[in-house]
mmCIF file with all atom_site columns, C-alpha atoms in Angstrom:
data_model
loop_
_atom_site.group_PDB
_atom_site.id
_atom_site.type_symbol
_atom_site.label_atom_id
_atom_site.label_alt_id
_atom_site.label_comp_id
_atom_site.label_asym_id
_atom_site.label_entity_id
_atom_site.label_seq_id
_atom_site.pdbx_PDB_ins_code
_atom_site.Cartn_x
_atom_site.Cartn_y
_atom_site.Cartn_z
_atom_site.occupancy
_atom_site.B_iso_or_equiv
_atom_site.pdbx_formal_charge
_atom_site.auth_seq_id
_atom_site.auth_comp_id
_atom_site.auth_asym_id
_atom_site.auth_atom_id
_atom_site.pdbx_PDB_model_num
ATOM 1   C CA . MET A 1 1   ? -5.982  -11.465 -3.736  1.00 0.00 ? 1   MET A CA 1
ATOM 2   C CA . GLN A 1 2   ? -8.973  -9.511  -2.526  1.00 0.00 ? 2   GLN A CA 1
ATOM 3   C CA . VAL A 1 3   ? -9.226  -5.776  -3.142  1.00 0.00 ? 3   VAL A CA 1
ATOM 4   C CA . ALA A 1 4   ? -11.714 -3.681  -1.182  1.00 0.00 ? 4   ALA A CA 1
ATOM 5   C CA . THR A 1 5   ? -12.856 -0.315  -2.486  1.00 0.00 ? 5   THR A CA 1
ATOM 6   C CA . PRO A 1 6   ? -16.094 1.606   -2.182  1.00 0.00 ? 6   PRO A CA 1
ATOM 7   C CA . ASN A 1 7   ? -18.674 0.440   -4.711  1.00 0.00 ? 7   ASN A CA 1
ATOM 8   C CA . ASP A 1 8   ? -18.104 3.367   -7.047  1.00 0.00 ? 8   ASP A CA 1
ATOM 9   C CA . PRO A 1 9   ? -16.270 3.287   -10.404 1.00 0.00 ? 9   PRO A CA 1
ATOM 10  C CA . LEU A 1 10  ? -14.334 6.361   -9.219  1.00 0.00 ? 10  LEU A CA 1
ATOM 11  C CA . TYR A 1 11  ? -12.376 4.139   -6.812  1.00 0.00 ? 11  TYR A CA 1
ATOM 12  C CA . ARG A 1 12  ? -12.016 1.030   -8.961  1.00 0.00 ? 12  ARG A CA 1
ATOM 13  C CA . CYS A 1 13  ? -9.204  0.146   -11.310 1.00 0.00 ? 13  CYS A CA 1
ATOM 14  C CA . PRO A 1 14  ? -9.502  2.265   -14.496 1.00 0.00 ? 14  PRO A CA 1
ATOM 15  C CA . ALA A 1 15  ? -11.231 0.271   -17.236 1.00 0.00 ? 15  ALA A CA 1
ATOM 16  C CA . PRO A 1 16  ? -8.311  0.387   -19.729 1.00 0.00 ? 16  PRO A CA 1
ATOM 17  C CA . VAL A 1 17  ? -5.943  -0.954  -17.065 1.00 0.00 ? 17  VAL A CA 1
ATOM 18  C CA . TRP A 1 18  ? -8.309  -3.701  -15.929 1.00 0.00 ? 18  TRP A CA 1
ATOM 19  C CA . ASN A 1 19  ? -9.083  -4.638  -19.538 1.00 0.00 ? 19  ASN A CA 1
ATOM 20  C CA . ARG A 1 20  ? -5.363  -5.129  -20.137 1.00 0.00 ? 20  ARG A CA 1
ATOM 21  C CA . VAL A 1 21  ? -5.055  -7.220  -16.962 1.00 0.00 ? 21  VAL A CA 1
ATOM 22  C CA . GLU A 1 22  ? -7.849  -9.460  -18.261 1.00 0.00 ? 22  GLU A CA 1
ATOM 23  C CA . GLU A 1 23  ? -6.330  -9.551  -21.743 1.00 0.00 ? 23  GLU A CA 1
ATOM 24  C CA . LEU A 1 24  ? -3.079  -10.853 -20.264 1.00 0.00 ? 24  LEU A CA 1
ATOM 25  C CA . GLY A 1 25  ? -4.957  -13.415 -18.159 1.00 0.00 ? 25  GLY A CA 1
ATOM 26  C CA . CYS A 1 26  ? -3.679  -11.899 -14.920 1.00 0.00 ? 26  CYS A CA 1
ATOM 27  C CA . ASP A 1 27  ? -7.131  -11.363 -13.440 1.00 0.00 ? 27  ASP A CA 1
ATOM 28  C CA . LYS A 1 28  ? -7.510  -14.906 -12.102 1.00 0.00 ? 28  LYS A CA 1
ATOM 29  C CA . GLY A 1 29  ? -7.577  -14.887 -8.336  1.00 0.00 ? 29  GLY A CA 1
ATOM 30  C CA . ILE A 1 30  ? -8.270  -11.143 -8.029  1.00 0.00 ? 30  ILE A CA 1
ATOM 31  C CA . LYS A 1 31  ? -11.560 -10.466 -6.318  1.00 0.00 ? 31  LYS A CA 1
ATOM 32  C CA . TRP A 1 32  ? -13.040 -6.973  -6.025  1.00 0.00 ? 32  TRP A CA 1
ATOM 33  C CA . VAL A 1 33  ? -15.219 -6.400  -2.953  1.00 0.00 ? 33  VAL A CA 1
ATOM 34  C CA . ASP A 1 34  ? -16.684 -3.366  -1.240  1.00 0.00 ? 34  ASP A CA 1
ATOM 35  C CA . ASP A 1 35  ? -16.575 -4.803  2.278   1.00 0.00 ? 35  ASP A CA 1
ATOM 36  C CA . PRO A 1 36  ? -13.182 -4.356  3.969   1.00 0.00 ? 36  PRO A CA 1
ATOM 37  C CA . LYS A 1 37  ? -13.906 -7.236  6.359   1.00 0.00 ? 37  LYS A CA 1
ATOM 38  C CA . GLU A 1 38  ? -14.434 -9.545  3.397   1.00 0.00 ? 38  GLU A CA 1
ATOM 39  C CA . ALA A 1 39  ? -11.172 -8.311  1.875   1.00 0.00 ? 39  ALA A CA 1
ATOM 40  C CA . VAL A 1 40  ? -9.086  -9.240  4.931   1.00 0.00 ? 40  VAL A CA 1
ATOM 41  C CA . LYS A 1 41  ? -10.561 -12.741 5.335   1.00 0.00 ? 41  LYS A CA 1
ATOM 42  C CA . ASN A 1 42  ? -7.668  -15.242 5.588   1.00 0.00 ? 42  ASN A CA 1
ATOM 43  C CA . ALA A 1 43  ? -5.176  -12.463 4.745   1.00 0.00 ? 43  ALA A CA 1
ATOM 44  C CA . ASP A 1 44  ? -1.487  -12.980 5.435   1.00 0.00 ? 44  ASP A CA 1
ATOM 45  C CA . VAL A 1 45  ? -0.792  -9.362  4.476   1.00 0.00 ? 45  VAL A CA 1
ATOM 46  C CA . VAL A 1 46  ? -3.070  -6.326  4.652   1.00 0.00 ? 46  VAL A CA 1
ATOM 47  C CA . ILE A 1 47  ? -2.104  -3.363  2.493   1.00 0.00 ? 47  ILE A CA 1
ATOM 48  C CA . THR A 1 48  ? -3.649  0.058   2.160   1.00 0.00 ? 48  THR A CA 1
ATOM 49  C CA . ASP A 1 49  ? -2.696  3.033   0.083   1.00 0.00 ? 49  ASP A CA 1
ATOM 50  C CA . THR A 1 50  ? -3.353  6.714   0.477   1.00 0.00 ? 50  THR A CA 1
ATOM 51  C CA . TRP A 1 51  ? -6.975  7.629   -0.050  1.00 0.00 ? 51  TRP A CA 1
ATOM 52  C CA . ILE A 1 52  ? -6.233  11.182  -1.122  1.00 0.00 ? 52  ILE A CA 1
ATOM 53  C CA . SER A 1 53  ? -3.331  11.629  -3.523  1.00 0.00 ? 53  SER A CA 1
ATOM 54  C CA . MET A 1 54  ? -1.672  14.875  -4.510  1.00 0.00 ? 54  MET A CA 1
ATOM 55  C CA . GLY A 1 55  ? -4.044  16.850  -6.676  1.00 0.00 ? 55  GLY A CA 1
ATOM 56  C CA . GLN A 1 56  ? -7.119  15.286  -5.044  1.00 0.00 ? 56  GLN A CA 1
ATOM 57  C CA . GLU A 1 57  ? -7.246  17.618  -2.040  1.00 0.00 ? 57  GLU A CA 1
ATOM 58  C CA . ALA A 1 58  ? -10.543 19.127  -3.235  1.00 0.00 ? 58  ALA A CA 1
ATOM 59  C CA . GLU A 1 59  ? -12.085 15.627  -3.001  1.00 0.00 ? 59  GLU A CA 1
ATOM 60  C CA . LYS A 1 60  ? -10.946 15.062  0.595   1.00 0.00 ? 60  LYS A CA 1
ATOM 61  C CA . GLU A 1 61  ? -14.364 15.161  2.297   1.00 0.00 ? 61  GLU A CA 1
ATOM 62  C CA . GLN A 1 62  ? -15.970 13.022  -0.427  1.00 0.00 ? 62  GLN A CA 1
ATOM 63  C CA . ARG A 1 63  ? -13.176 10.448  -0.216  1.00 0.00 ? 63  ARG A CA 1
ATOM 64  C CA . LEU A 1 64  ? -13.165 10.294  3.588   1.00 0.00 ? 64  LEU A CA 1
ATOM 65  C CA . LYS A 1 65  ? -16.908 9.688   3.502   1.00 0.00 ? 65  LYS A CA 1
ATOM 66  C CA . ALA A 1 66  ? -16.581 7.000   0.783   1.00 0.00 ? 66  ALA A CA 1
ATOM 67  C CA . PHE A 1 67  ? -13.802 5.161   2.664   1.00 0.00 ? 67  PHE A CA 1
ATOM 68  C CA . LYS A 1 68  ? -15.481 5.311   6.081   1.00 0.00 ? 68  LYS A CA 1
ATOM 69  C CA . GLY A 1 69  ? -15.005 1.880   7.670   1.00 0.00 ? 69  GLY A CA 1
ATOM 70  C CA . TYR A 1 70  ? -11.920 1.035   5.587   1.00 0.00 ? 70  TYR A CA 1
ATOM 71  C CA . GLN A 1 71  ? -9.332  2.141   8.181   1.00 0.00 ? 71  GLN A CA 1
ATOM 72  C CA . VAL A 1 72  ? -6.994  -0.785  8.897   1.00 0.00 ? 72  VAL A CA 1
ATOM 73  C CA . THR A 1 73  ? -7.227  -1.667  12.590  1.00 0.00 ? 73  THR A CA 1
ATOM 74  C CA . GLU A 1 74  ? -6.678  -4.728  14.730  1.00 0.00 ? 74  GLU A CA 1
ATOM 75  C CA . GLN A 1 75  ? -10.450 -4.883  15.211  1.00 0.00 ? 75  GLN A CA 1
ATOM 76  C CA . LEU A 1 76  ? -11.184 -4.821  11.464  1.00 0.00 ? 76  LEU A CA 1
ATOM 77  C CA . CYS A 1 77  ? -8.710  -7.632  10.817  1.00 0.00 ? 77  CYS A CA 1
ATOM 78  C CA . ARG A 1 78  ? -9.875  -9.696  13.792  1.00 0.00 ? 78  ARG A CA 1
ATOM 79  C CA . GLU A 1 79  ? -13.559 -9.345  12.861  1.00 0.00 ? 79  GLU A CA 1
ATOM 80  C CA . GLY A 1 80  ? -12.783 -9.922  9.180   1.00 0.00 ? 80  GLY A CA 1
ATOM 81  C CA . GLY A 1 81  ? -10.852 -13.101 9.906   1.00 0.00 ? 81  GLY A CA 1
ATOM 82  C CA . ALA A 1 82  ? -7.308  -12.190 8.871   1.00 0.00 ? 82  ALA A CA 1
ATOM 83  C CA . LYS A 1 83  ? -4.787  -14.880 9.764   1.00 0.00 ? 83  LYS A CA 1
ATOM 84  C CA . GLU A 1 84  ? -3.385  -14.665 13.265  1.00 0.00 ? 84  GLU A CA 1
ATOM 85  C CA . GLY A 1 85  ? 0.086   -13.554 12.161  1.00 0.00 ? 85  GLY A CA 1
ATOM 86  C CA . TRP A 1 86  ? -1.010  -11.067 9.499   1.00 0.00 ? 86  TRP A CA 1
ATOM 87  C CA . LYS A 1 87  ? 1.369   -8.256  8.555   1.00 0.00 ? 87  LYS A CA 1
ATOM 88  C CA . PHE A 1 88  ? 0.753   -4.697  7.386   1.00 0.00 ? 88  PHE A CA 1
ATOM 89  C CA . LEU A 1 89  ? 2.193   -2.716  4.457   1.00 0.00 ? 89  LEU A CA 1
ATOM 90  C CA . HIS A 1 90  ? 1.685   0.872   3.273   1.00 0.00 ? 90  HIS A CA 1
ATOM 91  C CA . CYS A 1 91  ? 3.587   2.747   0.559   1.00 0.00 ? 91  CYS A CA 1
ATOM 92  C CA . LEU A 1 92  ? 3.672   6.038   2.518   1.00 0.00 ? 92  LEU A CA 1
ATOM 93  C CA . PRO A 1 93  ? 2.972   8.777   3.276   1.00 0.00 ? 93  PRO A CA 1
ATOM 94  C CA . ARG A 1 94  ? 0.401   7.561   5.735   1.00 0.00 ? 94  ARG A CA 1
ATOM 95  C CA . LYS A 1 95  ? -2.653  9.402   7.053   1.00 0.00 ? 95  LYS A CA 1
ATOM 96  C CA . GLN A 1 96  ? -4.357  8.300   10.260  1.00 0.00 ? 96  GLN A CA 1
ATOM 97  C CA . ASP A 1 97  ? -7.653  7.811   8.455   1.00 0.00 ? 97  ASP A CA 1
ATOM 98  C CA . GLU A 1 98  ? -6.069  4.939   6.490   1.00 0.00 ? 98  GLU A CA 1
ATOM 99  C CA . VAL A 1 99  ? -4.500  2.961   9.366   1.00 0.00 ? 99  VAL A CA 1
ATOM 100 C CA . ASP A 1 100 ? -4.499  3.511   13.107  1.00 0.00 ? 100 ASP A CA 1
ATOM 101 C CA . ASP A 1 101 ? -1.355  4.001   15.207  1.00 0.00 ? 101 ASP A CA 1
ATOM 102 C CA . GLU A 1 102 ? -1.626  0.563   16.829  1.00 0.00 ? 102 GLU A CA 1
ATOM 103 C CA . VAL A 1 103 ? -1.193  -1.178  13.479  1.00 0.00 ? 103 VAL A CA 1
ATOM 104 C CA . PHE A 1 104 ? 1.100   1.360   11.799  1.00 0.00 ? 104 PHE A CA 1
ATOM 105 C CA . TYR A 1 105 ? 3.651   1.488   14.626  1.00 0.00 ? 105 TYR A CA 1
ATOM 106 C CA . GLY A 1 106 ? 3.010   -2.000  15.992  1.00 0.00 ? 106 GLY A CA 1
ATOM 107 C CA . PRO A 1 107 ? 4.744   -5.345  15.522  1.00 0.00 ? 107 PRO A CA 1
ATOM 108 C CA . ARG A 1 108 ? 2.604   -6.251  12.484  1.00 0.00 ? 108 ARG A CA 1
ATOM 109 C CA . SER A 1 109 ? 3.897   -3.288  10.505  1.00 0.00 ? 109 SER A CA 1
ATOM 110 C CA . LEU A 1 110 ? 6.557   -3.809  7.840   1.00 0.00 ? 110 LEU A CA 1
ATOM 111 C CA . VAL A 1 111 ? 6.138   -0.247  6.562   1.00 0.00 ? 111 VAL A CA 1
ATOM 112 C CA . PHE A 1 112 ? 9.656   0.978   7.297   1.00 0.00 ? 112 PHE A CA 1
ATOM 113 C CA . PRO A 1 113 ? 11.495  -2.084  5.910   1.00 0.00 ? 113 PRO A CA 1
ATOM 114 C CA . GLU A 1 114 ? 9.221   -1.761  2.855   1.00 0.00 ? 114 GLU A CA 1
ATOM 115 C CA . ALA A 1 115 ? 10.289  1.886   2.440   1.00 0.00 ? 115 ALA A CA 1
ATOM 116 C CA . ASP A 1 116 ? 13.949  0.929   2.845   1.00 0.00 ? 116 ASP A CA 1
ATOM 117 C CA . ASN A 1 117 ? 13.603  -1.764  0.163   1.00 0.00 ? 117 ASN A CA 1
ATOM 118 C CA . ARG A 1 118 ? 11.957  0.755   -2.141  1.00 0.00 ? 118 ARG A CA 1
ATOM 119 C CA . LYS A 1 119 ? 14.867  3.172   -1.590  1.00 0.00 ? 119 LYS A CA 1
ATOM 120 C CA . TRP A 1 120 ? 17.444  0.567   -2.649  1.00 0.00 ? 120 TRP A CA 1
ATOM 121 C CA . THR A 1 121 ? 15.337  -0.463  -5.630  1.00 0.00 ? 121 THR A CA 1
ATOM 122 C CA . ILE A 1 122 ? 15.149  3.150   -6.791  1.00 0.00 ? 122 ILE A CA 1
ATOM 123 C CA . MET A 1 123 ? 18.880  3.582   -6.297  1.00 0.00 ? 123 MET A CA 1
ATOM 124 C CA . ALA A 1 124 ? 19.572  0.463   -8.356  1.00 0.00 ? 124 ALA A CA 1
ATOM 125 C CA . LEU A 1 125 ? 17.350  1.778   -11.148 1.00 0.00 ? 125 LEU A CA 1
ATOM 126 C CA . PHE A 1 126 ? 19.123  5.137   -11.070 1.00 0.00 ? 126 PHE A CA 1
ATOM 127 C CA . ASP A 1 127 ? 22.447  3.345   -11.277 1.00 0.00 ? 127 ASP A CA 1
ATOM 128 C CA . MET A 1 128 ? 21.273  1.267   -14.224 1.00 0.00 ? 128 MET A CA 1
ATOM 129 C CA . LEU A 1 129 ? 19.664  4.187   -16.075 1.00 0.00 ? 129 LEU A CA 1
ATOM 130 C CA . PHE A 1 130 ? 22.112  6.989   -15.329 1.00 0.00 ? 130 PHE A CA 1
ATOM 131 C CA . GLY A 1 131 ? 25.394  5.208   -14.851 1.00 0.00 ? 131 GLY A CA 1
ATOM 132 C CA . HIS A 1 132 ? 27.571  4.076   -11.999 1.00 0.00 ? 132 HIS A CA 1
ATOM 133 C CA . TRP A 1 133 ? 27.880  6.272   -8.936  1.00 0.00 ? 133 TRP A CA 1
ATOM 134 C CA . GLN A 1 134 ? 29.054  5.647   -5.421  1.00 0.00 ? 134 GLN A CA 1
ATOM 135 C CA . ILE A 1 135 ? 27.263  6.146   -2.122  1.00 0.00 ? 135 ILE A CA 1
ATOM 136 C CA . TYR A 1 136 ? 30.450  5.917   -0.116  1.00 0.00 ? 136 TYR A CA 1
ATOM 137 C CA . ASP A 1 137 ? 33.908  7.454   -0.199  1.00 0.00 ? 137 ASP A CA 1
ATOM 138 C CA . PRO A 1 138 ? 36.351  4.731   -1.347  1.00 0.00 ? 138 PRO A CA 1
ATOM 139 C CA . ASN A 1 139 ? 39.187  6.723   0.257   1.00 0.00 ? 139 ASN A CA 1
ATOM 140 C CA . LEU A 1 140 ? 37.705  5.908   3.667   1.00 0.00 ? 140 LEU A CA 1
ATOM 141 C CA . ILE A 1 141 ? 37.996  2.163   3.120   1.00 0.00 ? 141 ILE A CA 1
ATOM 142 C CA . LYS A 1 142 ? 41.395  0.776   4.125   1.00 0.00 ? 142 LYS A CA 1
ATOM 143 C CA . LYS A 1 143 ? 42.896  -1.797  1.815   1.00 0.00 ? 143 LYS A CA 1
#
C-alpha cells in the first residue's frame, strides 16, 4: 500500500499511531510518498479522503495549497501508472478539490456502494450494541 501526503508532519500519520502500527508489525508493505503519481503506480484501487475535516476550516487555504496536485483524476492515474481497471473509493463527503467529477461519478467509482456498505455496517453495530430493532413492519409481510 502506498500513501501519498504532502511532505509535512502535519499531514502524516500521528507518531503515536504509527509507532503502534510498527510495534504490531503492521507497517510492512506500507510506503509513505509525497508524489501522488508514485502512490497510484500499479494501483488496483485509488482512495482519497477529505482534505479539510470539520474544525479545520481555518486551515482551508493552507491545506488546498499543500494538496495541490493530489486531486484524483483520470490523467493523474494514467500518468502515474495505475492499473487499467483501477477503481475509486472515497468515504464522503466529497469536495471537488479531492476528486474530479469524471472519476467521482464515472464507472470507476464505487463511492455509493461503499457508503451503502458503511450504512449496513453501522446498523449492525447499533443492533449489537443497543439491542434488536426492526427496519421493517412485520405486519406488512404476509405469512
